[in-house]
Tab-separated table of C-alpha atoms and ligand atoms in Angstrom:
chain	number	residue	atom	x	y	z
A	11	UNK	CA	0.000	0.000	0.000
A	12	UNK	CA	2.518	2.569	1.116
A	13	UNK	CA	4.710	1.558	-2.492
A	14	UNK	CA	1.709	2.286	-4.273
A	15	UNK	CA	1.094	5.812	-2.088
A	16	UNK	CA	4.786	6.572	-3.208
A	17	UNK	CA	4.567	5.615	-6.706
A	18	UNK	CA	1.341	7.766	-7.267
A	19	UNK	CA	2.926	10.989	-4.912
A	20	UNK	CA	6.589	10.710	-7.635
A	21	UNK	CA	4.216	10.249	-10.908
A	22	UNK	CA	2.602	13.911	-9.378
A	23	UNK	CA	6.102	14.958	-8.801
A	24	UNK	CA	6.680	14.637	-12.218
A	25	UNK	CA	3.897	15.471	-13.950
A	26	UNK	CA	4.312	18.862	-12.260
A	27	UNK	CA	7.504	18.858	-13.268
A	28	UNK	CA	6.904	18.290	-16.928
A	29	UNK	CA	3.882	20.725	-17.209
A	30	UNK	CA	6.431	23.462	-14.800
A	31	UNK	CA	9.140	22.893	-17.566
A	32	UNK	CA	6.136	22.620	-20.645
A	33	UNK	CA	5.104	26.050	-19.647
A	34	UNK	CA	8.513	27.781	-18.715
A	35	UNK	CA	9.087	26.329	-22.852
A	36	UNK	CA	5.458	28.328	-24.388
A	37	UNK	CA	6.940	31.315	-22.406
A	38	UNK	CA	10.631	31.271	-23.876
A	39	UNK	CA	9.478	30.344	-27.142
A	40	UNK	CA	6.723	32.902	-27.626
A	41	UNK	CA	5.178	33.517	-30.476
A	42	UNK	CA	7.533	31.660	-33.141
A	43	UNK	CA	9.853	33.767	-35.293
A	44	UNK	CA	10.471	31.386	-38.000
A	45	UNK	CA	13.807	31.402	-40.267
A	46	UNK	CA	13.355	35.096	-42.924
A	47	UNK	CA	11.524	33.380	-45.008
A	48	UNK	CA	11.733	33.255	-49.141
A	49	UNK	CA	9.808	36.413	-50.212
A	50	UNK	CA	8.273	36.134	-53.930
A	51	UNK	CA	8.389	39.081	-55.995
A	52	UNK	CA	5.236	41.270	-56.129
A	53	UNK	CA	4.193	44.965	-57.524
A	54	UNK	CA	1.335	46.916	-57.068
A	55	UNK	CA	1.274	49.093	-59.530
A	56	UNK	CA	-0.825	52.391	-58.790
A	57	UNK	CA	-4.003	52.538	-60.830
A	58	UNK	CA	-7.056	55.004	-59.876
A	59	UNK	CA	-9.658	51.943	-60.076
A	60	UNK	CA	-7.076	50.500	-57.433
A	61	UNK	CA	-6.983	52.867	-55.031
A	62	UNK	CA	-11.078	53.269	-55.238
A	63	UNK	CA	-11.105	49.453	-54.454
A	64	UNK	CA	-8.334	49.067	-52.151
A	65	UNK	CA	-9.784	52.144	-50.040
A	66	UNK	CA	-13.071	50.064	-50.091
A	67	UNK	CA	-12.015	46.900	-49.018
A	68	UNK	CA	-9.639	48.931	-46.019
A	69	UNK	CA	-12.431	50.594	-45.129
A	70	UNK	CA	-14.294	47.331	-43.865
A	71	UNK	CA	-10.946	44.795	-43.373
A	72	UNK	CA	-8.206	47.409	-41.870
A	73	UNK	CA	-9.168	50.853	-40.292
A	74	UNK	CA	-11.050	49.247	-37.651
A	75	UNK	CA	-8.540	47.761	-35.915
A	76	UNK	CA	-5.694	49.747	-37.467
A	77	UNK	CA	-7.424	53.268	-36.199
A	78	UNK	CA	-5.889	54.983	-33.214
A	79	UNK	CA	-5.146	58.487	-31.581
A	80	UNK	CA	-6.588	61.580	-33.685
A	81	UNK	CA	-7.745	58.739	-36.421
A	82	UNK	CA	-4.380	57.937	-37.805
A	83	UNK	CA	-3.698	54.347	-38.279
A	84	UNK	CA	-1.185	54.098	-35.188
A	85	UNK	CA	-2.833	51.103	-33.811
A	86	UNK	CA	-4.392	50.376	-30.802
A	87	UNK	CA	-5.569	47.950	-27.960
A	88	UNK	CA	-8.140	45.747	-29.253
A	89	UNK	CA	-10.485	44.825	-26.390
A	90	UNK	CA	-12.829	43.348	-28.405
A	91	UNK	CA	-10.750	40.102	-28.247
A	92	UNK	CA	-11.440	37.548	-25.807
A	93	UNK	CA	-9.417	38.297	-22.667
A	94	UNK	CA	-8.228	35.133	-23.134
A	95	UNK	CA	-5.997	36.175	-25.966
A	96	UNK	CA	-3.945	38.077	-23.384
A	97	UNK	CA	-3.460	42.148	-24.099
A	98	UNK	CA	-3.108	43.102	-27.683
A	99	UNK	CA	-2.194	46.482	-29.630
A	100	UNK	CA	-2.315	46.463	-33.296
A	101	UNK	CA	0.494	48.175	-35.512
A	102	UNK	CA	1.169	51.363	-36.697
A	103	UNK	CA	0.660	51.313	-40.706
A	104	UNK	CA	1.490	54.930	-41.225
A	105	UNK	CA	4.046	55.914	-43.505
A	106	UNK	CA	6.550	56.482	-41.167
A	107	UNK	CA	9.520	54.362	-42.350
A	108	UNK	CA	10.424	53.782	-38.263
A	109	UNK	CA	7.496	52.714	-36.953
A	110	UNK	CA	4.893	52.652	-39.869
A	111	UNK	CA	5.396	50.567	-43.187
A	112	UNK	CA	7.473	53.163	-45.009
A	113	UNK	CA	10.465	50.287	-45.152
A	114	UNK	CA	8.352	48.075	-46.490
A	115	UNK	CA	8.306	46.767	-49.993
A	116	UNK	CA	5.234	45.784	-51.737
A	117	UNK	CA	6.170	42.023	-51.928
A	118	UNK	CA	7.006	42.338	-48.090
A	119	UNK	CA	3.411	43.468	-47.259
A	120	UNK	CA	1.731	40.934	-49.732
A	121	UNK	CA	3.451	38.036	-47.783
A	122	UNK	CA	3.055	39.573	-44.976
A	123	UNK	CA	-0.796	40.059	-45.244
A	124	UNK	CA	-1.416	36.339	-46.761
A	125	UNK	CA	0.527	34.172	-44.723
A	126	UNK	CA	1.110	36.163	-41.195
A	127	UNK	CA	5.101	36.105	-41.348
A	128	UNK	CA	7.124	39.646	-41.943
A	129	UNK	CA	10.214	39.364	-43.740
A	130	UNK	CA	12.216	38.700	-40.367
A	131	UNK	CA	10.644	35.838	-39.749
A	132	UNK	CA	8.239	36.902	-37.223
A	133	UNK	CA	4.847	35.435	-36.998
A	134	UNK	CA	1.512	37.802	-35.978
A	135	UNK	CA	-1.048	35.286	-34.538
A	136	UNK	CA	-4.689	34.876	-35.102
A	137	UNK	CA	-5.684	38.623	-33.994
A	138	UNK	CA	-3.816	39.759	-37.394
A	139	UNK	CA	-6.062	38.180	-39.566
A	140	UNK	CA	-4.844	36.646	-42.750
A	141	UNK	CA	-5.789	37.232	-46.363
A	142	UNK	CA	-4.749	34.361	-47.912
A	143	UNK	CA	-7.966	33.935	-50.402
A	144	UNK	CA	-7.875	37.589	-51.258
A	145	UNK	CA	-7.455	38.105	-55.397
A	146	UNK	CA	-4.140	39.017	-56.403
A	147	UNK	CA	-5.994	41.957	-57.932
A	148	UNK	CA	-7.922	42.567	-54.524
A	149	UNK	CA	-4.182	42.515	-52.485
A	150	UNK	CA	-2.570	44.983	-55.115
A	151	UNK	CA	-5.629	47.680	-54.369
A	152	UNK	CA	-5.052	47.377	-50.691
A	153	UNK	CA	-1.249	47.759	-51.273
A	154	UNK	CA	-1.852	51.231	-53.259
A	155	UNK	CA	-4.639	51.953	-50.692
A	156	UNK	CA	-1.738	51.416	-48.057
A	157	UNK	CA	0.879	53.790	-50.485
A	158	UNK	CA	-1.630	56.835	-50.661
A	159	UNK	CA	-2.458	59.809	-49.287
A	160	UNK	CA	-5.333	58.837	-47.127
A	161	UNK	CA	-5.022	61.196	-44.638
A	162	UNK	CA	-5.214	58.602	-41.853
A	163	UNK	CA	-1.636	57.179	-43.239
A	164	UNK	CA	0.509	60.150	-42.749
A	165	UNK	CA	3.564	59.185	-41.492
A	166	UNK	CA	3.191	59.149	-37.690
A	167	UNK	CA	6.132	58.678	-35.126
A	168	UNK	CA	4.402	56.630	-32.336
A	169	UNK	CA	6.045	53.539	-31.950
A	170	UNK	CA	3.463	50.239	-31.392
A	171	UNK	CA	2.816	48.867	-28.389
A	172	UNK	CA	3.871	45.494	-28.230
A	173	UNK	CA	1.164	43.060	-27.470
A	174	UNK	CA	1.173	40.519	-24.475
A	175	UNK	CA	-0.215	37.361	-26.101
A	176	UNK	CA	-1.101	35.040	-23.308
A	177	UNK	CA	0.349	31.794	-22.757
A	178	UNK	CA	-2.639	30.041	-24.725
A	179	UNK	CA	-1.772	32.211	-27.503
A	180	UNK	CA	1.603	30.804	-27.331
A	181	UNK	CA	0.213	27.210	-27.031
A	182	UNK	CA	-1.868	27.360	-29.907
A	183	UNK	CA	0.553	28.669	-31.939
A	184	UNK	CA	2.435	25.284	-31.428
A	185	UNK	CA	-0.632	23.199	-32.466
A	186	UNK	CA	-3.462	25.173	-34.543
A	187	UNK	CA	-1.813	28.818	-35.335
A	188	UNK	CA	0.501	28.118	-38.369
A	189	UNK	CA	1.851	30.311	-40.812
A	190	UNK	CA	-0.622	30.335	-44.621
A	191	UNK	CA	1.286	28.907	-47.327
A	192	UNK	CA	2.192	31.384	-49.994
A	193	UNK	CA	-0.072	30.905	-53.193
A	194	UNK	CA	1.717	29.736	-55.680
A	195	UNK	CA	-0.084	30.680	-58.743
A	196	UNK	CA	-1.712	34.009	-59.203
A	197	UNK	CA	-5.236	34.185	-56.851
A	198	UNK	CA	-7.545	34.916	-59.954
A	199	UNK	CA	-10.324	37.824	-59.451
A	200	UNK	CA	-13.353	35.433	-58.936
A	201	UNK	CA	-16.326	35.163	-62.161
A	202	UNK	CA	-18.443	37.715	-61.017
A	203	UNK	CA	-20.882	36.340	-63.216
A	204	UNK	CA	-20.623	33.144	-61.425
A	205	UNK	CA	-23.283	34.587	-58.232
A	206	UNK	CA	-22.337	31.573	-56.026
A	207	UNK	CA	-18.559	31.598	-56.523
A	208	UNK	CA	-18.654	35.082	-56.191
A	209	UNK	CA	-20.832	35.271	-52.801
A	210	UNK	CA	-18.184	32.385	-51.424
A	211	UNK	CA	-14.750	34.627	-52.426
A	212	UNK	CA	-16.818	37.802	-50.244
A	213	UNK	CA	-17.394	35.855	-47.322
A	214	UNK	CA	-14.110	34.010	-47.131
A	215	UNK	CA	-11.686	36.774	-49.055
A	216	UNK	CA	-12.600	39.810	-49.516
A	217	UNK	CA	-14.756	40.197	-46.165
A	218	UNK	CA	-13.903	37.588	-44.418
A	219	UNK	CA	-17.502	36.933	-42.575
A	220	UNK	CA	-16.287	33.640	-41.451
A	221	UNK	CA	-14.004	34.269	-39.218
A	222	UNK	CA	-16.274	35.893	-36.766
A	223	UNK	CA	-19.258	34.108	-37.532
A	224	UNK	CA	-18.150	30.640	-37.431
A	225	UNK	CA	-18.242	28.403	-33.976
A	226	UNK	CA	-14.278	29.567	-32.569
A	227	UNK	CA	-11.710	31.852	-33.660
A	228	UNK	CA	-9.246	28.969	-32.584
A	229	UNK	CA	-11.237	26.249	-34.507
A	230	UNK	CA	-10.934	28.547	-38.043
A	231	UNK	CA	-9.662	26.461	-41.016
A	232	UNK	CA	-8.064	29.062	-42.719
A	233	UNK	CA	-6.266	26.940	-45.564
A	234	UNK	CA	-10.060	25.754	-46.216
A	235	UNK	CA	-12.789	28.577	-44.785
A	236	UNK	CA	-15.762	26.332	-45.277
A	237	UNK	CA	-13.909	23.300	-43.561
A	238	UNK	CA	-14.058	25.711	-40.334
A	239	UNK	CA	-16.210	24.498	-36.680
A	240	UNK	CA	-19.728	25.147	-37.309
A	241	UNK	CA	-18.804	27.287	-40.042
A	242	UNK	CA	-21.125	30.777	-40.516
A	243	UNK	CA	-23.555	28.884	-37.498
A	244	UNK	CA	-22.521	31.700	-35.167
A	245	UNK	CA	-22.029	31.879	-31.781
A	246	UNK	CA	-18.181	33.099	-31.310
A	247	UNK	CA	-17.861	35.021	-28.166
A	248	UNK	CA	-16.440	38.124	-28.838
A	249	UNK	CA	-16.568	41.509	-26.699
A	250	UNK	CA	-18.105	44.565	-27.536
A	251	UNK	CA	-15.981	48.083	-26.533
A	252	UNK	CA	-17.753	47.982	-23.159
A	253	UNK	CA	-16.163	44.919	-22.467
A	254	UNK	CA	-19.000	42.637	-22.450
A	255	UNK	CA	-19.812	39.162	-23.737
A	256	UNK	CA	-21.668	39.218	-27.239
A	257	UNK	CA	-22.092	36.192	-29.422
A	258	UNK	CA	-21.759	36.530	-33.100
A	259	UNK	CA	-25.141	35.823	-34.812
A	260	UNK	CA	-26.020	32.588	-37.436
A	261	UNK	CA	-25.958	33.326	-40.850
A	262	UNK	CA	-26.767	30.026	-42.111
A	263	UNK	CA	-30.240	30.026	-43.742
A	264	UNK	CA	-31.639	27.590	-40.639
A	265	UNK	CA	-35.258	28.455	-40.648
A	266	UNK	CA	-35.486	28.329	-36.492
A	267	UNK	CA	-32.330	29.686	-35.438
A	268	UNK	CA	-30.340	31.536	-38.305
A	269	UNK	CA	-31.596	33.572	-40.863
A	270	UNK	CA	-33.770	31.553	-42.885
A	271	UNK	CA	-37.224	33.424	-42.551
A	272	UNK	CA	-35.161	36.345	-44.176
A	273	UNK	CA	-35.913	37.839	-47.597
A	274	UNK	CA	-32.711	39.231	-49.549
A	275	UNK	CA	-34.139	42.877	-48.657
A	276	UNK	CA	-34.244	41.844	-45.029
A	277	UNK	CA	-30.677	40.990	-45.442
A	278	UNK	CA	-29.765	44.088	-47.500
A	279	UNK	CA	-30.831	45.990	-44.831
A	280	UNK	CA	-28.769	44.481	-42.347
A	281	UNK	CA	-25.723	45.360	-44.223
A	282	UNK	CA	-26.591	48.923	-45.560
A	283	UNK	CA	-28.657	49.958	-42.255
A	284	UNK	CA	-27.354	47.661	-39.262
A	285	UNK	CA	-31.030	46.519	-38.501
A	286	UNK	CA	-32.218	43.147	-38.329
A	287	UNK	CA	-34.982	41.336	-38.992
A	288	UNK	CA	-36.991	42.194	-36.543
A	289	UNK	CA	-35.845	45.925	-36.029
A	290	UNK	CA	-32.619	45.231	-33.574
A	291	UNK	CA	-29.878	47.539	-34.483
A	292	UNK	CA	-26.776	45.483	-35.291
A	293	UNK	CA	-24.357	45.927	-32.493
A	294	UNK	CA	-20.489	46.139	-32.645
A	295	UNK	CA	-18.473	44.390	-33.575
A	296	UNK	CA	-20.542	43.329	-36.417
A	297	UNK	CA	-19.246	45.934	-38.717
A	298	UNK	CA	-21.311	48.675	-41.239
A	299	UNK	CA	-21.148	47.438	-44.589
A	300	UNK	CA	-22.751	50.245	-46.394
A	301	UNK	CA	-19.583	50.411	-48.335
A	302	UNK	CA	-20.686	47.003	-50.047
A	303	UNK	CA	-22.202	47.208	-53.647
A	304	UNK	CA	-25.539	46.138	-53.834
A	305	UNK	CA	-24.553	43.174	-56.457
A	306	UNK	CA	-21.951	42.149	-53.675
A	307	UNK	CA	-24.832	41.991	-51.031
A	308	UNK	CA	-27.104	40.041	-53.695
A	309	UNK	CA	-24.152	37.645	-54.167
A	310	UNK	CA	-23.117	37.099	-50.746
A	311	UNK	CA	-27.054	36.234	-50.064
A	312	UNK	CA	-26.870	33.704	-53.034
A	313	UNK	CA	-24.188	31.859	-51.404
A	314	UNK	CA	-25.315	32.154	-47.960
A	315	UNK	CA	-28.182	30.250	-49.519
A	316	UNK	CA	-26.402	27.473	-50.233
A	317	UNK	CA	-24.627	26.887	-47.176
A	318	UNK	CA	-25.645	24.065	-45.185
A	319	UNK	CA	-27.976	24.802	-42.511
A	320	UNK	CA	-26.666	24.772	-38.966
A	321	UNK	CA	-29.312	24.731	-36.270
A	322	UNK	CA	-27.466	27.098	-33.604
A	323	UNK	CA	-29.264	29.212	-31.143
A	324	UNK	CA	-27.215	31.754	-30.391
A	325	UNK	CA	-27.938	33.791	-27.175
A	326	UNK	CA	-28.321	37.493	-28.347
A	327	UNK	CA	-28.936	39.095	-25.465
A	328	UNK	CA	-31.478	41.902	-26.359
A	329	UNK	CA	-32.537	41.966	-22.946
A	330	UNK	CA	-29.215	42.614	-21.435
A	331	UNK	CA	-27.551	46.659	-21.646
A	332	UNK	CA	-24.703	45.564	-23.319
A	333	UNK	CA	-23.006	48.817	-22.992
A	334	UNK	CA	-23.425	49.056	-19.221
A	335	UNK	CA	-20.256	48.211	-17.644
A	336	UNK	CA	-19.407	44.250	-16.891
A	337	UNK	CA	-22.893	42.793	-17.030
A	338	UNK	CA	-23.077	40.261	-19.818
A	339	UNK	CA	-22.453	36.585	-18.614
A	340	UNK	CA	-22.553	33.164	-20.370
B	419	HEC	C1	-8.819	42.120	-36.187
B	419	HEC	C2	-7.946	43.255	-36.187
B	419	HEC	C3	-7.071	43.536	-37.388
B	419	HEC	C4	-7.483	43.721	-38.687
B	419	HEC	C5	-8.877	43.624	-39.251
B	419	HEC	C6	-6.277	44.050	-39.434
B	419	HEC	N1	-5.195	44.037	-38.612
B	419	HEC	FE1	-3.253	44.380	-39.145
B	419	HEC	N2	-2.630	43.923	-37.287
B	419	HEC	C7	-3.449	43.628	-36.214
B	419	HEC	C8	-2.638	43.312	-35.055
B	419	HEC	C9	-3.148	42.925	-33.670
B	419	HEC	C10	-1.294	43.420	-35.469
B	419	HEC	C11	-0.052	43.173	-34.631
B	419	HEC	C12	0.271	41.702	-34.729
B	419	HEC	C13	1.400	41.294	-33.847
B	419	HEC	O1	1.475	41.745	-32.688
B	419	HEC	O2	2.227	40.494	-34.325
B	419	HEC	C14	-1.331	43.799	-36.869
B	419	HEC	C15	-0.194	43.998	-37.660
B	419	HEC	C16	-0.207	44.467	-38.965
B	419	HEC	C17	0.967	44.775	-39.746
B	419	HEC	C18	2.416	44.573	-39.318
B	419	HEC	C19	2.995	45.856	-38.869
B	419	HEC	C20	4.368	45.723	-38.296
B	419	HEC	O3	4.991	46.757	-38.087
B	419	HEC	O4	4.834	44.614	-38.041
B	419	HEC	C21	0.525	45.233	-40.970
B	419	HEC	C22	1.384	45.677	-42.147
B	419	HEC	C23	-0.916	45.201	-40.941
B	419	HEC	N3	-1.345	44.731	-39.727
B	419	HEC	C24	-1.732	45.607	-41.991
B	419	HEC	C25	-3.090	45.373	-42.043
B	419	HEC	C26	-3.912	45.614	-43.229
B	419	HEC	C27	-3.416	46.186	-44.524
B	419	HEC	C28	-5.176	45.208	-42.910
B	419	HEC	C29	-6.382	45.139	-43.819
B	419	HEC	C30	-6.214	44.460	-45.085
B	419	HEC	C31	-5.159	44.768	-41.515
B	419	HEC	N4	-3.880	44.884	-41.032
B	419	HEC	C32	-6.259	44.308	-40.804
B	419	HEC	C33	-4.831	43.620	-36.219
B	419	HEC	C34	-5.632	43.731	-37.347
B	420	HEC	C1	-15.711	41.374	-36.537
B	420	HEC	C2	-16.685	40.286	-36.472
B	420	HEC	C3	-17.748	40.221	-37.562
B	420	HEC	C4	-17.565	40.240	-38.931
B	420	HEC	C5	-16.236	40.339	-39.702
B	420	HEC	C6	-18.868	40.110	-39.515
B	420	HEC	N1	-19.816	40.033	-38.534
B	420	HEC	FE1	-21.829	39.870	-38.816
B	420	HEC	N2	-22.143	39.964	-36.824
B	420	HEC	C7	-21.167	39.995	-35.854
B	420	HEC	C8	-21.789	40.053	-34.540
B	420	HEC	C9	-21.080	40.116	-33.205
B	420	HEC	C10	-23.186	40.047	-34.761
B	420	HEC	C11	-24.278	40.135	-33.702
B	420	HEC	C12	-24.626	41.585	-33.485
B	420	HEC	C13	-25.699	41.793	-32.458
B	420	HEC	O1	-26.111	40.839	-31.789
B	420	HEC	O2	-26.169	42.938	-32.328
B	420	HEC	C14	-23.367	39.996	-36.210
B	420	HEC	C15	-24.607	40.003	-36.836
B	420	HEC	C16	-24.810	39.798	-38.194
B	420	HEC	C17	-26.099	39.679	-38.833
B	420	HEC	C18	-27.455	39.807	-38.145
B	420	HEC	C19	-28.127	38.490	-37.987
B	420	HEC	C20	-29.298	38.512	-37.054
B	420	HEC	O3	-29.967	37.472	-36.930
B	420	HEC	O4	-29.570	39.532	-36.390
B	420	HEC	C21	-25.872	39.440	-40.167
B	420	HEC	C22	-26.902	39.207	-41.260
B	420	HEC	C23	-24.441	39.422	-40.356
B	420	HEC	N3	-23.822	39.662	-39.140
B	420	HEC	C24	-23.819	39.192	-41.571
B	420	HEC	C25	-22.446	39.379	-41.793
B	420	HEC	C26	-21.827	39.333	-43.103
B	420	HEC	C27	-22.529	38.997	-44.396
B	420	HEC	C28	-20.496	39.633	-42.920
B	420	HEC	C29	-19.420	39.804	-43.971
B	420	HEC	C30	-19.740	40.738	-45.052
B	420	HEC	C31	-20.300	39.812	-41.479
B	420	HEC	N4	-21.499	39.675	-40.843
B	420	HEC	C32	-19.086	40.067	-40.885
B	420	HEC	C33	-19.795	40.003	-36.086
B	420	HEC	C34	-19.173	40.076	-37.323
């Protein structure tokens, strides 16, 4: 009996042990910097239809996050992430060459903004998203977006905060959070003739509606959108700017608990007014999308139509003052 006492009390021993020395490796290693990698060449070459699209797409995919003090795009804290994620400041994309993207060349931002990695190596976790499915022609409009004059990219000297990604963050980067592969071949515009196709490449390139509407940021396929947990069935918890719990709503056309009593007008509305169905304004951080053309919003609707169904009841919470400090709970 007392053998048995002492093996079980040296197995503890050592498990702490190996979960002490498991964690003391997350923390050392961080989040990886991987070797500089290979960068491929490519040149976005300044059109004016560019710089209307890139400004566009931006306006929905980068200022929100990017925006900081006196709306220049200095970064910020973004505490609309799950706490979980630890404390995270996005970057400074000004033009300064210091502490913007002045140094940057356009082939550095491109692999940069579809696989995660900069040219030193260093990886930027899930809270940068990636834009691996974006259209070569797409990436090139945000790159001469990010070259203009926009007022909001005037070079700015304020250095980024670096984030604290919590020790999860660091976990999951070992197992789930892995660098996109660089497309090999060019990422054609898609056939915007072809609704369907077109509807899929907005909702997993161009706006990426996935990612926050699908089950878990950390259960995102990235390499294959539609492959993701309970993919556009809602129910992500993310937090609003007051702190608070709020679960991303289901978009699948389930009759019961998504959005399948909508017409397309109901859902035109939702993107050009931020009202739902049933009158609820849309709350952050769903996003505005009055930016969107109204053959993107018929598209995207098309597709969402053929999505399979996911019966999800998400909790919305219209009975809670999500703005009131602290009150929103599971
Ligand atoms: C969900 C919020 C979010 C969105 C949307 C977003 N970013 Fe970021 N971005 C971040 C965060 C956070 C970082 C810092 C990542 C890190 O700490 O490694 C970052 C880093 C960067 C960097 C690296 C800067 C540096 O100095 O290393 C660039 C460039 C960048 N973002 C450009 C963009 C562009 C262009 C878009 C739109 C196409 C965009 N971001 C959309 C959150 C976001
Ligand atoms: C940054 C995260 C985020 C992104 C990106 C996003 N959404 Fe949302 N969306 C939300 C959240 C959170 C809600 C719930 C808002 C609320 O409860 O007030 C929501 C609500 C909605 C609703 C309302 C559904 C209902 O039943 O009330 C629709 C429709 C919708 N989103 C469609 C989209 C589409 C289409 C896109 C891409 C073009 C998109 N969303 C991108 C977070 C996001």
């Amino acid at each position: 009996m007392k053998k048995i006492v002492r093996i079980l009390l040296y197995t503890l021993v050592l498990v702490i042990v190996l979960a002490g020395g498991f964690v003391t490796f997350l923390e050392v290693r961080g989040v990886p910097k991987y070797d500089a990698p290979q960068i491929p060449d490519f040149k976005a070459e300044v059109t004016p239809e560019r710089l209307v699209q890139g400004t566009k797409i931006a306006s929905v995919q980068c200022m929100v996050c990017h925006r900081g003090k006196d709306n220049k795009l200095v970064g910020r804290q973004l505490t609309e992430l799950p706490k979980e994620f630890g404390t995270i400041y996005s970057a400074n994309i000004t033009h300064s060459k210091d502490h913007g993207i002045g140094g940057w060349t356009d082939s550095e931002l491109a692999y940069f903004l579809r696989t995660g990695v900069r040219k030193n190596g260093q990886y930027a976790p899930i809270y940068m998203p990636k834009f691996g499915h974006l259209s070569d022609e797409d990436l090139k409009s945000v790159i001469v977006w990010l070259r203009s004059d926009d007022p909001q990219l005037a070079s700015t000297e304020e250095a980024t905060v670096p984030s604290q990604p919590s020790l999860l963050v660091k976990f999951l980067c070992l197992v789930a959070f892995k660098p996109l592969p660089y497309p090999t071949a060019v990422v054609p515009q898609p056939d915007t003739t072809n609704v369907t196709e077109y509807g899929k490449y907005l909702v997993t390139g161009r706006y990426d509606c996935y990612t926050c509407h699908s089950a878990d940021f950390t259960k995102l396929d990235m390499a294959s959108p539609e492959k993701s947990l309970g993919y556009c069935g809602g129910g992500n918890t993310m937090l609003n700017l007051a702190s608070n719990k709020i679960f991303t709503a289901n978009i699948t056309l389930d009759e019961k608990t998504g959005i399948g009593s909508w017409t397309e007008d109901d859902f035109r509305r939702a993107m050009h007014e931020q009202k739902n169905k049933d009158g609820h304004s849309l709350r952050f951080p769903m996003l505005p999308y009055n930016a969107l053309t109204d053959n993107e919003v018929h598209a995207i609707w098309q597709y969402l139509r053929a999505v399979p169904k996911i019966e999800n009841e998400v909790n919305r919470q219209y009975d809670v003052d999500l703005d009131a400090p602290q009150v929103a709970s599971n």
